[in-house]
Coordinates of C-alpha atoms in Angstrom, one line a residue:
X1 CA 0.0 0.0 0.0
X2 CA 2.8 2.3 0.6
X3 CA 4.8 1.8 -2.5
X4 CA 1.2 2.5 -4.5
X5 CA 1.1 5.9 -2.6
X6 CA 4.3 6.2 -3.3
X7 CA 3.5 5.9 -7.3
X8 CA 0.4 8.3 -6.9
X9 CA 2.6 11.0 -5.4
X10 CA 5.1 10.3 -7.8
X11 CA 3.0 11.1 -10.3
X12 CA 1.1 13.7 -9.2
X13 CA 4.7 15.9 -8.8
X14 CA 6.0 14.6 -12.4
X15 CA 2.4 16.3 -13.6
X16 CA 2.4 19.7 -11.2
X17 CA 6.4 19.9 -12.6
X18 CA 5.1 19.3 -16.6
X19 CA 2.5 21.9 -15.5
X20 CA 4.7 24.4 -14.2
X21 CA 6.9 23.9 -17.4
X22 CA 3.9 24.8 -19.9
X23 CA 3.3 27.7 -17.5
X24 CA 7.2 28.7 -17.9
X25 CA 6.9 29.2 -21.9
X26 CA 3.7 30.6 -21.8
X27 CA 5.0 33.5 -19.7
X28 CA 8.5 33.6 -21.1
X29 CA 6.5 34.1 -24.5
X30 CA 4.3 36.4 -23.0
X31 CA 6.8 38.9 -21.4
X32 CA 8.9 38.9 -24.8
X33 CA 12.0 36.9 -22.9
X34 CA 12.7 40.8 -21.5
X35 CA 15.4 39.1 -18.3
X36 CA 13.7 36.3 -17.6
X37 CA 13.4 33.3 -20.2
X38 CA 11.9 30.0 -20.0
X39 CA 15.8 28.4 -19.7
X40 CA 16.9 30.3 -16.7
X41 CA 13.4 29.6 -15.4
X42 CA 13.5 25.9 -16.4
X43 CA 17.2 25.3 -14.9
X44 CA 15.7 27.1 -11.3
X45 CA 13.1 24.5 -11.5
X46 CA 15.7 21.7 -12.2
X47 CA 18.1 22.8 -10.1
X48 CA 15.3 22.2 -7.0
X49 CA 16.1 25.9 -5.8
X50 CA 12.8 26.0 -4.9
X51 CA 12.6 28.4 -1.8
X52 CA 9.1 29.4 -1.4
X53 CA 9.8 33.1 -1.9
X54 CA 11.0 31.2 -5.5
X55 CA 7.8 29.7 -6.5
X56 CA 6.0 33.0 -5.6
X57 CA 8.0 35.2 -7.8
X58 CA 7.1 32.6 -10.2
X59 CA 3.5 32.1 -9.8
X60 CA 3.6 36.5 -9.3
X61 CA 5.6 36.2 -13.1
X62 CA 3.4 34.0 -14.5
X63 CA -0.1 35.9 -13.5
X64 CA 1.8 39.3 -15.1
X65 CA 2.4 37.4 -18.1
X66 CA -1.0 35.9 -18.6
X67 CA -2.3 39.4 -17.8
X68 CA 0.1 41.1 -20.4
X69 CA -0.5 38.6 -23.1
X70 CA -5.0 38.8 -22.4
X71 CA -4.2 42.4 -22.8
X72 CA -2.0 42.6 -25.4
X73 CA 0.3 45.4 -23.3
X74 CA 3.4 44.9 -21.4
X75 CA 4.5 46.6 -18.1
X76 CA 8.2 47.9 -18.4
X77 CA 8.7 48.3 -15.0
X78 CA 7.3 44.2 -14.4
X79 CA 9.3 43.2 -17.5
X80 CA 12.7 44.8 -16.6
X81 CA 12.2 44.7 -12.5
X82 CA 15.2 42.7 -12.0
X83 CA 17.6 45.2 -13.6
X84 CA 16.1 47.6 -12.9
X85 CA 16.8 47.3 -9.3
X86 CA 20.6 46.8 -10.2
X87 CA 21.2 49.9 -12.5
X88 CA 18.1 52.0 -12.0
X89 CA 15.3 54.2 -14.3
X90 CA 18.3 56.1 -15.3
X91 CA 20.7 53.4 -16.5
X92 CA 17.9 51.4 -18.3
X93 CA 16.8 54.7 -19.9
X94 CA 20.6 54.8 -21.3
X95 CA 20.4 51.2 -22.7
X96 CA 17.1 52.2 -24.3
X97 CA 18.7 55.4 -25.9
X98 CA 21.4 53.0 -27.0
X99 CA 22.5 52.0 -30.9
X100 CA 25.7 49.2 -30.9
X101 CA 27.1 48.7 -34.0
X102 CA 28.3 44.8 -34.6
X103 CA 30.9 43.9 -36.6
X104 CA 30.9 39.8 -37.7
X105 CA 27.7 37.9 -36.8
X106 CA 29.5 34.9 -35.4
X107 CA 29.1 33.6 -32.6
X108 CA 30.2 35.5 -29.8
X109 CA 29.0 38.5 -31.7
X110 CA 25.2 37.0 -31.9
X111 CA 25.8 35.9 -28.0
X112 CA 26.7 39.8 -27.2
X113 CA 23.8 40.9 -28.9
X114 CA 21.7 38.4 -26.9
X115 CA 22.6 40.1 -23.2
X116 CA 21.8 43.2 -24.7
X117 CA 18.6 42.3 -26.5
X118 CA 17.2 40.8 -23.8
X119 CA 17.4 44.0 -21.4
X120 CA 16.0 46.3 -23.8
X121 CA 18.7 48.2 -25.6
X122 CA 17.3 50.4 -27.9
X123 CA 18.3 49.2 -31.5
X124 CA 21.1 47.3 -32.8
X125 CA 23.0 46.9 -36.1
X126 CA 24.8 43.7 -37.3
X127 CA 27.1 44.0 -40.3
X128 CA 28.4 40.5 -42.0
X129 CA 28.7 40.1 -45.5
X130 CA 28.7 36.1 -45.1
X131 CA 26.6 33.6 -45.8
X132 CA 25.2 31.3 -43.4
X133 CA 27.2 28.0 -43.9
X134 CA 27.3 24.2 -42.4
X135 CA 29.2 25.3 -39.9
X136 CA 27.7 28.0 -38.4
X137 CA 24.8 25.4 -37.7
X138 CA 27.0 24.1 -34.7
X139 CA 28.2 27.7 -33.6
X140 CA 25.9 29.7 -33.9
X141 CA 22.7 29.7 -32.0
X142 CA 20.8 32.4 -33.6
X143 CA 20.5 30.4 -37.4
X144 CA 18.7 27.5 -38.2
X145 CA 18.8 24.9 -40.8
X146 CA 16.3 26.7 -43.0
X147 CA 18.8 29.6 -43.2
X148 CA 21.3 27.7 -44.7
X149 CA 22.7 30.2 -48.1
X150 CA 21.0 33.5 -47.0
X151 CA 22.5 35.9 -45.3
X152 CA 23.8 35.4 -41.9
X153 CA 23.4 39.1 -40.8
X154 CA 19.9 38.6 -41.2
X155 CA 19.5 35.9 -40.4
X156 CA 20.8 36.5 -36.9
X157 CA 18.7 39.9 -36.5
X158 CA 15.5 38.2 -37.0
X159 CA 16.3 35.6 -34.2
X160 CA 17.7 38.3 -32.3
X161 CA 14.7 40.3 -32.8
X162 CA 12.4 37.8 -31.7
X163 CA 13.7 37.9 -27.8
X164 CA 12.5 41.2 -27.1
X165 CA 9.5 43.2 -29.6
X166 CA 10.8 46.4 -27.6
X167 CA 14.6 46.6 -29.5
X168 CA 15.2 46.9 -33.3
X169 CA 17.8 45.6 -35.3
X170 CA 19.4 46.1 -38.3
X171 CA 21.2 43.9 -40.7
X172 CA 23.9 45.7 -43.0
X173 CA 25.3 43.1 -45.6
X174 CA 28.9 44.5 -45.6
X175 CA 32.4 43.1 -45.2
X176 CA 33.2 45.1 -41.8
X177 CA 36.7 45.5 -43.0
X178 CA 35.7 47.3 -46.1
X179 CA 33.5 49.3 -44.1
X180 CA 36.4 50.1 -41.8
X181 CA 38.4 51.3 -45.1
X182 CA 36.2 53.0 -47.5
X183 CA 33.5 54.1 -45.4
X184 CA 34.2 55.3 -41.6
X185 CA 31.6 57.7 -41.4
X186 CA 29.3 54.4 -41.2
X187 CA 30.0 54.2 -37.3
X188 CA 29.2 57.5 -36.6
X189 CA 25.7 56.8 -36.3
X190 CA 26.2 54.4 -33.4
X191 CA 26.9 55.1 -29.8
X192 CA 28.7 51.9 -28.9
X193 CA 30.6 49.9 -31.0
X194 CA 31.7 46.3 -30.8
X195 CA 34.0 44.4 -33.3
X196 CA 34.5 40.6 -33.1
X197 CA 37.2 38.6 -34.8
X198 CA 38.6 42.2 -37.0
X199 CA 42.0 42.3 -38.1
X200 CA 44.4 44.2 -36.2
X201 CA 45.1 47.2 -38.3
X202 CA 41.4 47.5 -38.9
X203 CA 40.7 47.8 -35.5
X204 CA 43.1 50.5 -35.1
X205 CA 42.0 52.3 -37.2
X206 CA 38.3 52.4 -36.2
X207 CA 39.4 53.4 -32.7
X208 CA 41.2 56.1 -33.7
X209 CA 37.9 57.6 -35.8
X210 CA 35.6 56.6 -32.6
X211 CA 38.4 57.5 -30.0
X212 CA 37.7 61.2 -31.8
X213 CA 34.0 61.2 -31.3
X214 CA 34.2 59.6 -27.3
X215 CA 32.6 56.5 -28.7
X216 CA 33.3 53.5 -27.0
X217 CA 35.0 50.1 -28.8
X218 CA 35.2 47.0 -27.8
X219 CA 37.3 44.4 -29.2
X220 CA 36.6 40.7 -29.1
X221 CA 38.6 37.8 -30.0
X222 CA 37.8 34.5 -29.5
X223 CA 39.9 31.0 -30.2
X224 CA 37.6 27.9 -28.9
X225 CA 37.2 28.2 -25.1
X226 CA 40.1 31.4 -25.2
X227 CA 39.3 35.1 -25.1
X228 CA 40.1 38.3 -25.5
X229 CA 38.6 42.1 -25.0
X230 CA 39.7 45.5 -25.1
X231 CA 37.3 48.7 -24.5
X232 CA 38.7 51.7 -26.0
X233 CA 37.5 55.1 -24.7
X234 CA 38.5 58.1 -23.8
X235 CA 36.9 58.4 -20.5
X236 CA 34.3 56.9 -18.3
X237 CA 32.5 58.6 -15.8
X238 CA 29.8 57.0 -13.1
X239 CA 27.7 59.6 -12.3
X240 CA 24.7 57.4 -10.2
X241 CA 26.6 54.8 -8.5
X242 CA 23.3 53.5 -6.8
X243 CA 25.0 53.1 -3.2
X244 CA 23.6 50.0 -1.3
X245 CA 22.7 51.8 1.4
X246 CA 22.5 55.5 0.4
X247 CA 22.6 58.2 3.2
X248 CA 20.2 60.3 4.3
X249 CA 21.1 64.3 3.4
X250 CA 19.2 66.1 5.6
X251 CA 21.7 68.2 7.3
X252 CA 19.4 67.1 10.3
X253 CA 22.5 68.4 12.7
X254 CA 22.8 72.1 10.9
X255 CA 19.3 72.4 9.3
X256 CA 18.6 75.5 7.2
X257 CA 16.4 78.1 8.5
X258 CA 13.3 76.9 7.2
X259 CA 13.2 73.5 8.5
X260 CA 14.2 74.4 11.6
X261 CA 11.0 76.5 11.4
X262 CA 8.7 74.3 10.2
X263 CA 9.9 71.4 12.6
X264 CA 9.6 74.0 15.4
X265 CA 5.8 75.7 14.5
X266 CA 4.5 71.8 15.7
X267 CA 2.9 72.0 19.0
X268 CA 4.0 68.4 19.5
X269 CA 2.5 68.6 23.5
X270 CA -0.9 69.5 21.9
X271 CA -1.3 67.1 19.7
X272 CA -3.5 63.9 20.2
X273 CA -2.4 60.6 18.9
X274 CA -3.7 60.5 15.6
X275 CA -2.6 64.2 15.0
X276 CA 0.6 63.1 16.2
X277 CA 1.6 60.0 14.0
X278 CA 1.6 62.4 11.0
X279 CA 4.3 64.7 12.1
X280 CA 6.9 63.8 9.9
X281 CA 10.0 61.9 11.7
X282 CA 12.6 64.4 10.3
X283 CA 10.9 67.3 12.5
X284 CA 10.9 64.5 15.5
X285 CA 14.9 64.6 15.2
X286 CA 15.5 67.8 14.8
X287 CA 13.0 68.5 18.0
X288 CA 15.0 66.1 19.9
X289 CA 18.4 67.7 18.7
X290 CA 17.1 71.1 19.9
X291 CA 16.0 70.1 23.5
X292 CA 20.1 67.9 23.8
X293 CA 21.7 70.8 22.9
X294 CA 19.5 72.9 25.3
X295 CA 20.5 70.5 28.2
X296 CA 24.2 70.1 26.9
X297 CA 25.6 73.3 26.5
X298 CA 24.9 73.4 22.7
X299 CA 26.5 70.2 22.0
X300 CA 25.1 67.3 20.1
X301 CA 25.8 63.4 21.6
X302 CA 29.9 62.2 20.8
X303 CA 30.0 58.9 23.1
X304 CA 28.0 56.1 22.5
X305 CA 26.3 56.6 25.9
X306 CA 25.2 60.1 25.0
X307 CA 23.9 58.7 21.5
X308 CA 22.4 55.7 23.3
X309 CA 20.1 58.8 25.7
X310 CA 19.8 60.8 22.5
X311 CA 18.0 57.7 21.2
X312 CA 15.5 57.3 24.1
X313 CA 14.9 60.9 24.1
X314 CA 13.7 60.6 20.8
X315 CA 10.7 58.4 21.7
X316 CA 10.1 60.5 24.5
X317 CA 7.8 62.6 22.6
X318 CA 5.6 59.7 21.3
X319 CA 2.1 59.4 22.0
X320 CA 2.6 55.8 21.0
X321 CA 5.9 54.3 20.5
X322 CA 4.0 52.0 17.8
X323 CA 3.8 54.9 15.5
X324 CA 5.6 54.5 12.0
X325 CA 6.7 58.0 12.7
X326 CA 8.5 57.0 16.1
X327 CA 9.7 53.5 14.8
X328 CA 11.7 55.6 12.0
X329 CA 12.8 58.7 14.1
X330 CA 14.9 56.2 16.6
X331 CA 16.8 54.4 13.4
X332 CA 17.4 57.4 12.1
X333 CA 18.5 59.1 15.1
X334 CA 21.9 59.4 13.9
X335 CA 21.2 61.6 11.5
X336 CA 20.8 64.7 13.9
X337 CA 23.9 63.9 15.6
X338 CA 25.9 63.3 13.2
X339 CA 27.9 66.4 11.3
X340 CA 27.4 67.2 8.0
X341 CA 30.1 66.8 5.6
X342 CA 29.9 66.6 1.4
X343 CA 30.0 63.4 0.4
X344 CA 33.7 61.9 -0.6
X345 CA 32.4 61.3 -4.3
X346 CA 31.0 64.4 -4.8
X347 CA 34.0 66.1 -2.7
X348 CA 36.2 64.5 -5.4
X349 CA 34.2 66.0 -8.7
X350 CA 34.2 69.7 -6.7
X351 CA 38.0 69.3 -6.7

């Protein structure tokens, strides 16, 4: 009897797993591959990975997906969450603005284009003047048999193309080095280049025409399971560096006239509770840092006793210690102690 239950259960998790599978291409399809696909989704699955906070992203992906696909719209912000919360609205907006310029549609070349497809850059171009051949069957990914003869540029952009509706591409059938030498105002439509597998003088001399117009190169060469790249550009600057833990500049410690006023006009012993849990917790701090320096001579809290009574003192005007208002003023209580200085980045770029 117990190796029949066995069987049933067996079964019944072979079926939820071919379930969940169909579910996987469904939204993959639906979401137009954007940073999720239904590989990486079936190799979590494989992989038995499966915390629960797992299954309900997935299940969360899946209802998004069958909601974008009934609707026939796609949220952005759903689509491209996960990278989004690694370089931000402003470094996806870049990627969008974006136009990279490929040279060879081997395939490393077609493998590049894929991680940037599948993010959302804005528009690519893939220059090749080959045909696709036997051999590109077994290294390529991004032709088929049926493309066998035509042209591997485009061949490659429609597959490409077909990961993500939201990015166009381009095929140019061109030799890239005869583009390189008879035609270098070509590039300077793009704002990214990358060359695969060019010859050497080649290269240098499309760096030195991009090198001139602060466009960045790269330059890839590949030999089996070997690799090589160069970036060529003139300068790089990180302007959002998206700090893990970003700091609070409030100037809590030396506030300007204004908030000082504003956090001072609130009759916080007046106030009932419900009046009082909408007092916003910077005015709380700065309060509390007004009544310490009071009783300290004008001094803010230096040891980690003082900071430790600065803290309690804090909650001391809470009409409920359960207020969001009250639960936020004590972590940040730091804030109002600690003195303001410009940050070291932005010291640096003022220098």
């Amino acid at each position: 009897q117990r190796g029949a239950e066995q069987r049933v259960h067996g079964r019944l998790e072979q079926r939820r797993q071919q379930a969940a599978e169909v579910d996987d291409d469904a939204a993959g399809r639906a979401v137009g591959c954007g940073c999720w696909n239904d590989g990486d989704t079936r190799a979590r699955a494989m992989s038995g990975g499966g915390a629960r906070s797992a299954e309900a992203e997935h299940d969360a992906r899946v209802a998004a997906a069958q909601k974008a696909a009934a609707t026939g719209t796609v949220d952005k912000e759903a689509k491209y969450d996960r990278q989004l919360r690694l370089w931000g609205t402003t470094g996806q907006a870049r990627l969008e603005a974006a136009h990279f310029c490929v040279l060879h549609a081997t395939g490393t070349a077609t493998e590049t284009l894929k991680n940037l497809v599948l993010p959302g850059c804005g528009r690519f171009t893939l220059v090749d003047a080959a045909r696709v051949a036997p051999a590109d069957l077994s290294a390529n990914f991004f032709v088929e048999p049926a493309s066998l003869g035509k042209s591997r540029a485009a061949e490659c952009t429609r597959l490409l193309c077909e990961l993500n509706p939201d990015v166009r591409g381009d095929a140019v059938e061109r030799d890239p080095h005869d583009v390189i030498a008879n035609d270098a105002a070509f590039f300077d439509a793009f704002t990214h280049v990358v060359a695969v597998d060019v010859r050497e003088a080649a290269v240098a001399t499309l760096a030195a025409r991009l090198f001139e117009r602060d466009v960045p190169l790269f330059v890839v060469r590949t030999a089996g399971l070997v690799a090589a790249l160069r970036v060529c550009v003139r300068r790089h600057y990180v302007e959002d560096v998206k700090a893990d833990h970003p700091a609070d500049d409030l100037r809590v410690s030396e506030p300007w006239p204004e908030l000082a006023a504003a956090a001072r006009a609130v009759p916080l012993d007046t106030l009932d509770s419900d009046e009082y849990s909408h007092v916003p917790w910077i005015y709380l701090c700065v309060r509390a840092a007004d009544a310490w320096r009071a009783a300290h001579g004008g001094a803010l809290p230096a040891t980690r006793d003082e900071k430790d009574a600065f803290k309690a003192s804090v909650a001391a005007f809470a009409k409920d210690p359960k207020h969001n208002n009250t639960i936020e003023a004590k972590e940040k209580a730091h804030v109002a102690y600690a003195p303001y200085a410009l940050p070291a980045d932005v010291r640096r770029v003022l220098e």
